[in-house]
Every structure is written in structure tokens, then in C-alpha cells.
Amino acid sequence: SDSSGWIGPVNFSTLCDTIGATYSTSFESALPLDCWVLSSSNNYNWLANTGASPSLNTGPSSAAIPSDTNDVTYIYAEASLALAGDSAWLISPYIDLQGLSSPQLSFDYHMYGSDMGALYILVKQGTSWIVLDSLIGEQQTSNSEAWKRQFIDLSAYAGTTVQVGFLAI
């Protein structure tokens, strides 16, 4: 029985729907990725690129998927201007693992460079992040060495809803 004045403008965003099991993304598209969260500190960021890494003496010479035109996009954590301890998060949308008895995570990675940091792979069920695996230091010996594929067993999370996080430090 009363009224009030208008307020605003108000900025907001809606939450992404939970994605069903057997979810796949190639990361070989421009950023931002639908429903993925990118979070960084200072000058450490997830970026998209085609061809060779723009940083000297580090990174891959091309994306993981071969292309005659070398125009396939990949994402990478750029740390050239970062300080020790800076981090960059890449967080998936919620993924429903219902109906899967042996879910797994797989991804390709390329970590070349003498000052290579660390990549932590985490899962979040509820409110806590749990480290599943880590890749520390240089993993390739040249920028032209092939990307490597990592498989991580998610069977402990079968039948639940999780988020996957990649934390570069």
C-alpha cells in the first residue's frame, strides 16, 4: 500500500546452468569462454592466442590441434609481468557427474620455459577446493615439442556436481 522511488542502474548477471556429464570444450576459441570464470592477480592473466607464444623463450609454437594455417586459438597463462606468488584461475561451470561411474578429466598442456611456474588442477565439491594434481616447472624442452595430455580420475566424485579449476602460479 506504499511506493518508493526507482533505484539503479543495478548491474547483475545470471548464473550459468549446470552442465551435464560428458561435457567437453576444446579451449580453442576466443575468451571469454561461456560460463568459465577467469580470475587473476596483478599482471598474471589467462589469454587467447594463435600461432607461437608472444613471450620470448617460452610457450608453444602452435595450438595442440594441428592446423595448416596455424590459426587455431589456444588459451595460456601469461606471466611475463607477474610477480612471484601471483596467480591466475580458470574455473569451469558446474558439471553434473550423475550417471557416470568412472568420470575423468583430460586436458592438453604445454609448459616450456626456464622460469615456468606451476599449474594446479583442482576440483570443488560444495565449498572447498581440493588439489587433484599439479604440474610444476618446465614440462617440454622446446616450444615445438608436442603438447602433452593429462588424465585425472574423477571417480571419487561420480554422482555429484563439481567445478574444475586450473590455478597457474
PDB file of C-alpha atoms in Angstrom:
ATOM      1  CA  SER A   1       0.000   0.000   0.000  1.00  0.00           C
ATOM      2  CA  ASP A   2       3.043   2.227  -0.308  1.00  0.00           C
ATOM      3  CA  SER A   3       5.514   3.121  -3.039  1.00  0.00           C
ATOM      4  CA  SER A   4       9.132   4.065  -3.380  1.00  0.00           C
ATOM      5  CA  GLY A   5      11.324   5.744  -5.942  1.00  0.00           C
ATOM      6  CA  TRP A   6      13.292   3.869  -8.595  1.00  0.00           C
ATOM      7  CA  ILE A   7      16.916   2.954  -7.875  1.00  0.00           C
ATOM      8  CA  GLY A   8      19.670   1.982 -10.218  1.00  0.00           C
ATOM      9  CA  PRO A   9      21.042   1.204 -12.582  1.00  0.00           C
ATOM     10  CA  VAL A  10      21.930  -2.118 -10.976  1.00  0.00           C
ATOM     11  CA  ASN A  11      24.457  -4.462 -12.602  1.00  0.00           C
ATOM     12  CA  PHE A  12      23.931  -8.206 -12.259  1.00  0.00           C
ATOM     13  CA  SER A  13      24.467 -11.433 -14.088  1.00  0.00           C
ATOM     14  CA  THR A  14      22.608 -14.701 -14.033  1.00  0.00           C
ATOM     15  CA  LEU A  15      24.257 -17.934 -13.031  1.00  0.00           C
ATOM     16  CA  CYS A  16      25.066 -20.467 -15.704  1.00  0.00           C
ATOM     17  CA  ASP A  17      23.129 -23.688 -15.730  1.00  0.00           C
ATOM     18  CA  THR A  18      24.835 -26.831 -14.530  1.00  0.00           C
ATOM     19  CA  ILE A  19      26.345 -28.640 -17.492  1.00  0.00           C
ATOM     20  CA  GLY A  20      25.575 -32.330 -17.945  1.00  0.00           C
ATOM     21  CA  ALA A  21      28.099 -35.128 -17.844  1.00  0.00           C
ATOM     22  CA  THR A  22      30.277 -35.837 -20.883  1.00  0.00           C
ATOM     23  CA  TYR A  23      30.975 -32.114 -21.138  1.00  0.00           C
ATOM     24  CA  SER A  24      33.801 -31.151 -23.473  1.00  0.00           C
ATOM     25  CA  THR A  25      35.403 -27.896 -24.548  1.00  0.00           C
ATOM     26  CA  SER A  26      38.461 -27.510 -26.707  1.00  0.00           C
ATOM     27  CA  PHE A  27      39.590 -24.159 -25.243  1.00  0.00           C
ATOM     28  CA  GLU A  28      40.413 -23.386 -28.838  1.00  0.00           C
ATOM     29  CA  SER A  29      38.074 -20.447 -29.109  1.00  0.00           C
ATOM     30  CA  ALA A  30      38.340 -16.821 -28.125  1.00  0.00           C
ATOM     31  CA  LEU A  31      37.992 -15.747 -24.499  1.00  0.00           C
ATOM     32  CA  PRO A  32      35.819 -15.434 -22.526  1.00  0.00           C
ATOM     33  CA  LEU A  33      34.573 -18.994 -22.592  1.00  0.00           C
ATOM     34  CA  ASP A  34      30.874 -19.448 -21.863  1.00  0.00           C
ATOM     35  CA  CYS A  35      30.313 -19.820 -18.120  1.00  0.00           C
ATOM     36  CA  TRP A  36      34.027 -20.160 -17.293  1.00  0.00           C
ATOM     37  CA  VAL A  37      35.410 -17.766 -14.689  1.00  0.00           C
ATOM     38  CA  LEU A  38      38.783 -16.081 -15.215  1.00  0.00           C
ATOM     39  CA  SER A  39      40.392 -14.560 -12.146  1.00  0.00           C
ATOM     40  CA  SER A  40      43.877 -13.125 -11.826  1.00  0.00           C
ATOM     41  CA  SER A  41      46.203 -11.132  -9.621  1.00  0.00           C
ATOM     42  CA  ASN A  42      48.334  -8.199 -10.786  1.00  0.00           C
ATOM     43  CA  ASN A  43      49.701  -8.906 -14.260  1.00  0.00           C
ATOM     44  CA  TYR A  44      49.071 -12.658 -14.464  1.00  0.00           C
ATOM     45  CA  ASN A  45      46.198 -13.477 -16.823  1.00  0.00           C
ATOM     46  CA  TRP A  46      44.652 -16.185 -18.965  1.00  0.00           C
ATOM     47  CA  LEU A  47      44.785 -15.022 -22.595  1.00  0.00           C
ATOM     48  CA  ALA A  48      43.965 -16.408 -26.035  1.00  0.00           C
ATOM     49  CA  ASN A  49      46.494 -16.725 -28.840  1.00  0.00           C
ATOM     50  CA  THR A  50      47.094 -18.277 -32.250  1.00  0.00           C
ATOM     51  CA  GLY A  51      50.471 -19.424 -33.539  1.00  0.00           C
ATOM     52  CA  ALA A  52      53.597 -19.149 -31.423  1.00  0.00           C
ATOM     53  CA  SER A  53      53.561 -17.734 -27.918  1.00  0.00           C
ATOM     54  CA  PRO A  54      54.085 -13.957 -27.931  1.00  0.00           C
ATOM     55  CA  SER A  55      56.526 -14.252 -24.996  1.00  0.00           C
ATOM     56  CA  LEU A  56      60.191 -14.880 -25.749  1.00  0.00           C
ATOM     57  CA  ASN A  57      61.718 -18.303 -24.957  1.00  0.00           C
ATOM     58  CA  THR A  58      58.509 -19.768 -23.580  1.00  0.00           C
ATOM     59  CA  GLY A  59      55.243 -21.347 -24.617  1.00  0.00           C
ATOM     60  CA  PRO A  60      54.229 -23.435 -27.607  1.00  0.00           C
ATOM     61  CA  SER A  61      54.854 -22.745 -31.272  1.00  0.00           C
ATOM     62  CA  SER A  62      51.198 -23.546 -32.084  1.00  0.00           C
ATOM     63  CA  ALA A  63      47.952 -24.883 -30.647  1.00  0.00           C
ATOM     64  CA  ALA A  64      47.555 -28.529 -29.633  1.00  0.00           C
ATOM     65  CA  ILE A  65      45.338 -29.320 -32.626  1.00  0.00           C
ATOM     66  CA  PRO A  66      47.426 -29.258 -35.821  1.00  0.00           C
ATOM     67  CA  SER A  67      46.439 -26.753 -38.485  1.00  0.00           C
ATOM     68  CA  ASP A  68      47.969 -25.996 -41.863  1.00  0.00           C
ATOM     69  CA  THR A  69      47.081 -22.331 -41.426  1.00  0.00           C
ATOM     70  CA  ASN A  70      48.195 -22.129 -37.760  1.00  0.00           C
ATOM     71  CA  ASP A  71      45.039 -20.131 -36.945  1.00  0.00           C
ATOM     72  CA  VAL A  72      43.716 -22.372 -34.162  1.00  0.00           C
ATOM     73  CA  THR A  73      43.309 -20.490 -30.891  1.00  0.00           C
ATOM     74  CA  TYR A  74      44.547 -21.772 -27.530  1.00  0.00           C
ATOM     75  CA  ILE A  75      44.495 -20.263 -24.060  1.00  0.00           C
ATOM     76  CA  TYR A  76      47.550 -19.743 -21.896  1.00  0.00           C
ATOM     77  CA  ALA A  77      48.557 -18.109 -18.629  1.00  0.00           C
ATOM     78  CA  GLU A  78      50.679 -15.033 -19.371  1.00  0.00           C
ATOM     79  CA  ALA A  79      53.132 -14.245 -16.577  1.00  0.00           C
ATOM     80  CA  SER A  80      55.759 -12.039 -18.239  1.00  0.00           C
ATOM     81  CA  LEU A  81      54.911  -9.076 -15.981  1.00  0.00           C
ATOM     82  CA  ALA A  82      53.789 -11.096 -12.967  1.00  0.00           C
ATOM     83  CA  LEU A  83      55.461 -11.046  -9.579  1.00  0.00           C
ATOM     84  CA  ALA A  84      56.426 -14.112  -7.517  1.00  0.00           C
ATOM     85  CA  GLY A  85      53.279 -15.604  -5.984  1.00  0.00           C
ATOM     86  CA  ASP A  86      50.838 -14.055  -8.480  1.00  0.00           C
ATOM     87  CA  SER A  87      48.152 -16.418  -9.699  1.00  0.00           C
ATOM     88  CA  ALA A  88      45.558 -16.858 -12.413  1.00  0.00           C
ATOM     89  CA  TRP A  89      42.442 -19.029 -12.010  1.00  0.00           C
ATOM     90  CA  LEU A  90      40.414 -20.662 -14.780  1.00  0.00           C
ATOM     91  CA  ILE A  91      37.240 -22.156 -13.272  1.00  0.00           C
ATOM     92  CA  SER A  92      34.713 -24.340 -15.069  1.00  0.00           C
ATOM     93  CA  PRO A  93      30.971 -24.067 -14.797  1.00  0.00           C
ATOM     94  CA  TYR A  94      29.258 -26.606 -12.524  1.00  0.00           C
ATOM     95  CA  ILE A  95      29.391 -30.055 -14.107  1.00  0.00           C
ATOM     96  CA  ASP A  96      26.870 -32.744 -13.168  1.00  0.00           C
ATOM     97  CA  LEU A  97      28.563 -36.150 -12.954  1.00  0.00           C
ATOM     98  CA  GLN A  98      25.279 -38.022 -12.378  1.00  0.00           C
ATOM     99  CA  GLY A  99      25.094 -41.339 -14.200  1.00  0.00           C
ATOM    100  CA  LEU A 100      28.849 -41.684 -14.666  1.00  0.00           C
ATOM    101  CA  SER A 101      30.623 -44.463 -12.812  1.00  0.00           C
ATOM    102  CA  SER A 102      34.154 -43.567 -13.939  1.00  0.00           C
ATOM    103  CA  PRO A 103      34.286 -39.863 -14.822  1.00  0.00           C
ATOM    104  CA  GLN A 104      37.617 -38.381 -15.794  1.00  0.00           C
ATOM    105  CA  LEU A 105      39.120 -35.059 -16.719  1.00  0.00           C
ATOM    106  CA  SER A 106      41.524 -34.803 -19.614  1.00  0.00           C
ATOM    107  CA  PHE A 107      43.344 -31.774 -20.973  1.00  0.00           C
ATOM    108  CA  ASP A 108      46.344 -30.891 -23.109  1.00  0.00           C
ATOM    109  CA  TYR A 109      49.125 -28.684 -21.803  1.00  0.00           C
ATOM    110  CA  HIS A 110      52.374 -27.103 -22.929  1.00  0.00           C
ATOM    111  CA  MET A 111      54.796 -25.746 -20.323  1.00  0.00           C
ATOM    112  CA  TYR A 112      58.058 -24.651 -21.894  1.00  0.00           C
ATOM    113  CA  GLY A 113      60.393 -22.001 -20.456  1.00  0.00           C
ATOM    114  CA  SER A 114      63.148 -21.784 -17.862  1.00  0.00           C
ATOM    115  CA  ASP A 115      61.006 -19.701 -15.474  1.00  0.00           C
ATOM    116  CA  MET A 116      57.933 -21.918 -15.779  1.00  0.00           C
ATOM    117  CA  GLY A 117      55.775 -21.837 -12.662  1.00  0.00           C
ATOM    118  CA  ALA A 118      53.176 -24.347 -11.559  1.00  0.00           C
ATOM    119  CA  LEU A 119      49.739 -25.454 -12.723  1.00  0.00           C
ATOM    120  CA  TYR A 120      47.415 -26.945 -10.109  1.00  0.00           C
ATOM    121  CA  ILE A 121      44.331 -28.893 -11.117  1.00  0.00           C
ATOM    122  CA  LEU A 122      41.593 -28.730  -8.506  1.00  0.00           C
ATOM    123  CA  VAL A 123      38.022 -29.882  -8.004  1.00  0.00           C
ATOM    124  CA  LYS A 124      35.350 -28.152  -5.945  1.00  0.00           C
ATOM    125  CA  GLN A 125      32.511 -30.141  -4.458  1.00  0.00           C
ATOM    126  CA  GLY A 126      30.490 -27.941  -2.141  1.00  0.00           C
ATOM    127  CA  THR A 127      32.631 -25.076  -0.839  1.00  0.00           C
ATOM    128  CA  SER A 128      36.181 -26.467  -0.718  1.00  0.00           C
ATOM    129  CA  TRP A 129      38.794 -26.755  -3.451  1.00  0.00           C
ATOM    130  CA  ILE A 130      40.807 -29.998  -3.431  1.00  0.00           C
ATOM    131  CA  VAL A 131      44.089 -30.329  -5.348  1.00  0.00           C
ATOM    132  CA  LEU A 132      43.894 -33.329  -7.684  1.00  0.00           C
ATOM    133  CA  ASP A 133      47.231 -32.940  -9.436  1.00  0.00           C
ATOM    134  CA  SER A 134      49.982 -30.458 -10.202  1.00  0.00           C
ATOM    135  CA  LEU A 135      52.465 -29.795 -12.962  1.00  0.00           C
ATOM    136  CA  ILE A 136      55.487 -27.910 -11.687  1.00  0.00           C
ATOM    137  CA  GLY A 137      58.216 -26.347 -13.793  1.00  0.00           C
ATOM    138  CA  GLU A 138      59.139 -26.895 -17.390  1.00  0.00           C
ATOM    139  CA  GLN A 139      57.419 -29.956 -18.934  1.00  0.00           C
ATOM    140  CA  GLN A 140      58.585 -29.549 -22.565  1.00  0.00           C
ATOM    141  CA  THR A 141      62.147 -28.942 -23.736  1.00  0.00           C
ATOM    142  CA  SER A 142      61.305 -26.660 -26.678  1.00  0.00           C
ATOM    143  CA  ASN A 143      58.427 -24.583 -27.969  1.00  0.00           C
ATOM    144  CA  SER A 144      57.965 -27.010 -30.883  1.00  0.00           C
ATOM    145  CA  GLU A 145      57.699 -30.112 -28.669  1.00  0.00           C
ATOM    146  CA  ALA A 146      54.237 -31.696 -28.795  1.00  0.00           C
ATOM    147  CA  TRP A 147      51.582 -30.818 -26.248  1.00  0.00           C
ATOM    148  CA  LYS A 148      51.076 -33.474 -23.550  1.00  0.00           C
ATOM    149  CA  ARG A 149      47.740 -34.900 -22.452  1.00  0.00           C
ATOM    150  CA  GLN A 150      46.867 -35.378 -18.790  1.00  0.00           C
ATOM    151  CA  PHE A 151      44.118 -37.682 -17.495  1.00  0.00           C
ATOM    152  CA  ILE A 152      42.712 -37.298 -13.979  1.00  0.00           C
ATOM    153  CA  ASP A 153      40.358 -39.817 -12.390  1.00  0.00           C
ATOM    154  CA  LEU A 154      37.194 -38.208 -11.005  1.00  0.00           C
ATOM    155  CA  SER A 155      35.570 -41.467  -9.828  1.00  0.00           C
ATOM    156  CA  ALA A 156      35.518 -40.190  -6.238  1.00  0.00           C
ATOM    157  CA  TYR A 157      33.073 -37.511  -7.445  1.00  0.00           C
ATOM    158  CA  ALA A 158      30.772 -39.763  -9.528  1.00  0.00           C
ATOM    159  CA  GLY A 159      27.122 -38.929  -8.957  1.00  0.00           C
ATOM    160  CA  THR A 160      27.850 -35.392  -7.705  1.00  0.00           C
ATOM    161  CA  THR A 161      28.144 -31.901  -9.142  1.00  0.00           C
ATOM    162  CA  VAL A 162      31.626 -30.357  -9.255  1.00  0.00           C
ATOM    163  CA  GLN A 163      33.638 -27.480 -10.633  1.00  0.00           C
ATOM    164  CA  VAL A 164      37.126 -27.927 -12.052  1.00  0.00           C
ATOM    165  CA  GLY A 165      39.762 -25.273 -11.517  1.00  0.00           C
ATOM    166  CA  PHE A 166      43.134 -24.632 -13.121  1.00  0.00           C
ATOM    167  CA  LEU A 167      45.354 -22.461 -10.943  1.00  0.00           C
ATOM    168  CA  ALA A 168      48.535 -21.119 -12.503  1.00  0.00           C
ATOM    169  CA  ILE A 169      51.143 -19.720 -10.102  1.00  0.00           C
TER     170      ILE A 169
END
